[in-house]
PDB file of C-alpha atoms in Angstrom:
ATOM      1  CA  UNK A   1      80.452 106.189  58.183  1.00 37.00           C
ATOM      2  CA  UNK A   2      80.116 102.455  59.022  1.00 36.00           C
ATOM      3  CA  UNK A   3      78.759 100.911  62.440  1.00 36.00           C
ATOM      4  CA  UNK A   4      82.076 100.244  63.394  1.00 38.00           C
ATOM      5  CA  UNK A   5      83.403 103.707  62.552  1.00 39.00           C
ATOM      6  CA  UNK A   6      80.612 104.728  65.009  1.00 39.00           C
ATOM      7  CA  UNK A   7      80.871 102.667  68.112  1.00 42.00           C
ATOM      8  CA  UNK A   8      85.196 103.301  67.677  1.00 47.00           C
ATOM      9  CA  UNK A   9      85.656 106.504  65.551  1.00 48.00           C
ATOM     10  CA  UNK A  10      89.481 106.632  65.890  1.00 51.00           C
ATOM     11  CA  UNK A  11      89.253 103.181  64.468  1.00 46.00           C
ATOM     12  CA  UNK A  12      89.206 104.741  61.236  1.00 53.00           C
ATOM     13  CA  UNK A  13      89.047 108.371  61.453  1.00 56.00           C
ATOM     14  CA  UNK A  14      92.872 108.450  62.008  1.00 57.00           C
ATOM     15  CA  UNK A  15      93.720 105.471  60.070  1.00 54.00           C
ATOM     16  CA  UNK A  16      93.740 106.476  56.835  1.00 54.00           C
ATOM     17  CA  UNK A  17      95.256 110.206  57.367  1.00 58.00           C
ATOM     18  CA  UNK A  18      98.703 111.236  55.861  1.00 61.00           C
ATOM     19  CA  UNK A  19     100.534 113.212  58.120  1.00 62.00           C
ATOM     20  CA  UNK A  20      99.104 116.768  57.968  1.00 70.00           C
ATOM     21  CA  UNK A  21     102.797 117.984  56.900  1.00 69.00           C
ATOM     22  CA  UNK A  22     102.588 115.729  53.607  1.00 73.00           C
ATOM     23  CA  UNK A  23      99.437 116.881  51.977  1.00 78.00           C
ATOM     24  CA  UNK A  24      96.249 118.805  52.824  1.00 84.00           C
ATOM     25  CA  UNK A  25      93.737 117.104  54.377  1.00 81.00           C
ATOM     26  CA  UNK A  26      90.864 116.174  52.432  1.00 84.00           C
ATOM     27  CA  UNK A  27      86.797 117.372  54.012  1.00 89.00           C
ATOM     28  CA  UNK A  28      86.315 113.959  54.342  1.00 85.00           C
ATOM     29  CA  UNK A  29      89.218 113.153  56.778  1.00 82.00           C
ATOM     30  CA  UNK A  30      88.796 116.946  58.563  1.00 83.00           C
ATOM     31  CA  UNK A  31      85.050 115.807  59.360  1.00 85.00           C
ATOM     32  CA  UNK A  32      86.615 112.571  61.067  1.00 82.00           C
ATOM     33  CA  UNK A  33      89.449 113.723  62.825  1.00 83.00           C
ATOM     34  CA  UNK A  34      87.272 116.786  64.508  1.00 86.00           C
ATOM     35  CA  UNK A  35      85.593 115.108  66.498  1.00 86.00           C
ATOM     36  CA  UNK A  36      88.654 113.244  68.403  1.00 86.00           C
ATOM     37  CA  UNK A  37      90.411 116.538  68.471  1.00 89.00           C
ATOM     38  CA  UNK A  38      87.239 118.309  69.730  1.00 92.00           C
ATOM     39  CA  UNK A  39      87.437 115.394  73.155  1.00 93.00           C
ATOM     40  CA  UNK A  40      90.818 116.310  73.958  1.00 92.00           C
ATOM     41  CA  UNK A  41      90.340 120.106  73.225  1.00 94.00           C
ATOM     42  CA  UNK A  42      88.574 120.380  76.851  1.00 96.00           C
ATOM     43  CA  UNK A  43      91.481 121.337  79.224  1.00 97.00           C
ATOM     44  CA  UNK A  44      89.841 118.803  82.101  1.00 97.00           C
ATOM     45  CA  UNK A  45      89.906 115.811  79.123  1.00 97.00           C
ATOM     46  CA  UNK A  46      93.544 117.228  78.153  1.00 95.00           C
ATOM     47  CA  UNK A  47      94.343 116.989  81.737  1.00 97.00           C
ATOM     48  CA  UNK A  48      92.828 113.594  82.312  1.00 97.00           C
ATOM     49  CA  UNK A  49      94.377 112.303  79.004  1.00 95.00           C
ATOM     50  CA  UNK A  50      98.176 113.245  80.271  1.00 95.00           C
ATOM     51  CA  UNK A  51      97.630 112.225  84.247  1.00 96.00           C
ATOM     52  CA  UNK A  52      96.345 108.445  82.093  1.00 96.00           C
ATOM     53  CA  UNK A  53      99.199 108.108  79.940  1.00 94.00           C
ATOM     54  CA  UNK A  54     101.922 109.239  82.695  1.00 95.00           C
ATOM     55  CA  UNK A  55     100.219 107.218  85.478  1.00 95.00           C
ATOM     56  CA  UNK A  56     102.183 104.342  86.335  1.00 92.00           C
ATOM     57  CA  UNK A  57     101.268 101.530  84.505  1.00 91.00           C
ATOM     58  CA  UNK A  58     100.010 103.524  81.909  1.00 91.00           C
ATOM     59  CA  UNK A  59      96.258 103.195  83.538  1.00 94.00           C
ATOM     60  CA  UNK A  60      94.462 105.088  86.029  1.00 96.00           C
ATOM     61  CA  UNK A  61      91.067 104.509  87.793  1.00 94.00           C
ATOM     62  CA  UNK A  62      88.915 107.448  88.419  1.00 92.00           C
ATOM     63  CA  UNK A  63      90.231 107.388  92.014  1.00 91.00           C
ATOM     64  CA  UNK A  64      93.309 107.973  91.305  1.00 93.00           C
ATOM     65  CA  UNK A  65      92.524 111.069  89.165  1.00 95.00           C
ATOM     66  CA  UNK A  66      89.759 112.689  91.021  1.00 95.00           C
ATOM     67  CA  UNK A  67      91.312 114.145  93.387  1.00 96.00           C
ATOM     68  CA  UNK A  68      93.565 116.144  90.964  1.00 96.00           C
ATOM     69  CA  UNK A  69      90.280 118.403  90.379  1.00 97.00           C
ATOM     70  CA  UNK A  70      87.711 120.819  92.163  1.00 97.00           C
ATOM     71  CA  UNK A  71      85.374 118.420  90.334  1.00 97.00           C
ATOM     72  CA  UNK A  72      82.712 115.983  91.734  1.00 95.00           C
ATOM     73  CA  UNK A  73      83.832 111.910  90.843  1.00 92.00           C
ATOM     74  CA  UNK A  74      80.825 111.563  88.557  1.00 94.00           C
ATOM     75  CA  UNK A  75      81.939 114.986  86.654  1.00 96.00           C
ATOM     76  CA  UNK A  76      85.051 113.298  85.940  1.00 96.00           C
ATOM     77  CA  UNK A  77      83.523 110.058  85.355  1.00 94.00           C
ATOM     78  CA  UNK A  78      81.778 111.540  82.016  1.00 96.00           C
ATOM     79  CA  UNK A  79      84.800 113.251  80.864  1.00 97.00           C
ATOM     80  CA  UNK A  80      86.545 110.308  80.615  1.00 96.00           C
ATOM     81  CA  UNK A  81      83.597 108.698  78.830  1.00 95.00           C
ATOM     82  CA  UNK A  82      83.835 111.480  76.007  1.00 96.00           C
ATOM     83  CA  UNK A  83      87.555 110.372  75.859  1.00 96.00           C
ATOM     84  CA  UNK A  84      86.344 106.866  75.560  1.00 95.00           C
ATOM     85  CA  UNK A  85      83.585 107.368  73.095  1.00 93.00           C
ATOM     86  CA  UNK A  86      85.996 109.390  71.068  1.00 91.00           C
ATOM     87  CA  UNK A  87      88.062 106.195  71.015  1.00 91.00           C
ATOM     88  CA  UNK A  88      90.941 107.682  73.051  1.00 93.00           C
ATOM     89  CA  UNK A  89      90.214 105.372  75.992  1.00 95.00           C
ATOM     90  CA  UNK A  90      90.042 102.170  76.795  1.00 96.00           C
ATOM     91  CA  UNK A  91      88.352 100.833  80.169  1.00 96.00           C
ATOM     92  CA  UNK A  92      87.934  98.002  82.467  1.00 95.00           C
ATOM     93  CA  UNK A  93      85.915  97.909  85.244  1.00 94.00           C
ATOM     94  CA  UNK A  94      87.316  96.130  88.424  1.00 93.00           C
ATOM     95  CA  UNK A  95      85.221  95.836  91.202  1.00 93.00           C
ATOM     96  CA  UNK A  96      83.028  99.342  92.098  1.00 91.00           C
ATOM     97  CA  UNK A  97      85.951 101.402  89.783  1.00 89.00           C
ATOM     98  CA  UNK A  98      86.579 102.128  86.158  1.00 91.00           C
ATOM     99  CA  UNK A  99      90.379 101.906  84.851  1.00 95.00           C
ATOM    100  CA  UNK A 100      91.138 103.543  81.763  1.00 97.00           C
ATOM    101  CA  UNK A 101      94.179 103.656  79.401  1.00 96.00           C
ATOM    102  CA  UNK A 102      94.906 104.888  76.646  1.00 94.00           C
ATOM    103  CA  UNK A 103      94.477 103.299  73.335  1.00 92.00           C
ATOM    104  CA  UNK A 104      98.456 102.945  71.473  1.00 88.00           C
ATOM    105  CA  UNK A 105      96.714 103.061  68.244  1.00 85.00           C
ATOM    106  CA  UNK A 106      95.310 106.189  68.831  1.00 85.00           C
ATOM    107  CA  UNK A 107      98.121 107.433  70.213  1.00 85.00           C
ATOM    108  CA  UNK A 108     100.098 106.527  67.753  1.00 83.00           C
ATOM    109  CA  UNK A 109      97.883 107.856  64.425  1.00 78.00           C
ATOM    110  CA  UNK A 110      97.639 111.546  66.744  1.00 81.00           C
ATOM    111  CA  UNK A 111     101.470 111.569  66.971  1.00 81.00           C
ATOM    112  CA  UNK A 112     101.708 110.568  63.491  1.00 78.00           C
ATOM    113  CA  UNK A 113      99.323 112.594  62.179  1.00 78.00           C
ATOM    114  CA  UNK A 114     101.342 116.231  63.437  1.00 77.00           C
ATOM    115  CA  UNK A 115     104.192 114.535  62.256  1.00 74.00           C
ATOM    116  CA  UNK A 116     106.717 117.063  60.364  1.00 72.00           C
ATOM    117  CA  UNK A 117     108.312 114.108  58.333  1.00 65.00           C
ATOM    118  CA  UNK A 118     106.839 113.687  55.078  1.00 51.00           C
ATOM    119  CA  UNK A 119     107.505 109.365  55.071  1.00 48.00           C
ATOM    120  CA  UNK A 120     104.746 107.213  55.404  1.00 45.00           C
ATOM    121  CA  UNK A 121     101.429 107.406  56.497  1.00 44.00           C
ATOM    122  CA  UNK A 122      99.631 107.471  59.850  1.00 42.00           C
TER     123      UNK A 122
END
């Protein structure tokens, strides 16, 4: 995996998959894909990813989604840095808070990826 696969890994991990519907997916692209599967498999990060993308604006600071939870702020401060590591998130911060929103492009190779169609690629 190159540097840049590791500081983005849905840079690439998603890039080059076929939609699972059109062909078996290699070891290669399984070992890949895992890991941004395995950041949203956490029902708090599955949470967190859906209050992001339907926030208005399509961004959401931590204050805005802390009080959804029985969690401390820092707790969900390093769930959404898994998310962001796992290149699912981007952030900005502004002031003393952290905005994040979700990245189209991963977005976009996810919802291609469980695509039932057998056209194209992710």
């Amino acid at each position: 995996m190159s540097n840049s696969s590791l500081l983005d890994p849905s840079a690439d991990a998603l890039a080059c998959c076929t939609p699972l519907a059109r062909e078996p997916m290699s070891e290669e692209q399984a070992i890949r894909v895992a890991p941004l599967l395995k950041a949203i498999a956490d029902p708090v990060r599955l949470r967190l990813m859906s209050m992001v993308l339907s926030h208005e604006g399509g961004e959401a600071c931590v204050c805005d989604l802390t009080p959804a939870f029985d969690l401390s702020q820092p707790t969900i401060s390093h769930h959404l840095k898994i998310l962001h590591e796992a290149g699912l998130l981007d952030r900005e911060k502004r002031g003393v808070w952290v905005y994040y929103q979700a990245k189209p492009a991963a977005m976009e190779a996810m919802m291609g990826l469980f695509s039932t169609t057998t056209a194209g690629a992710c």
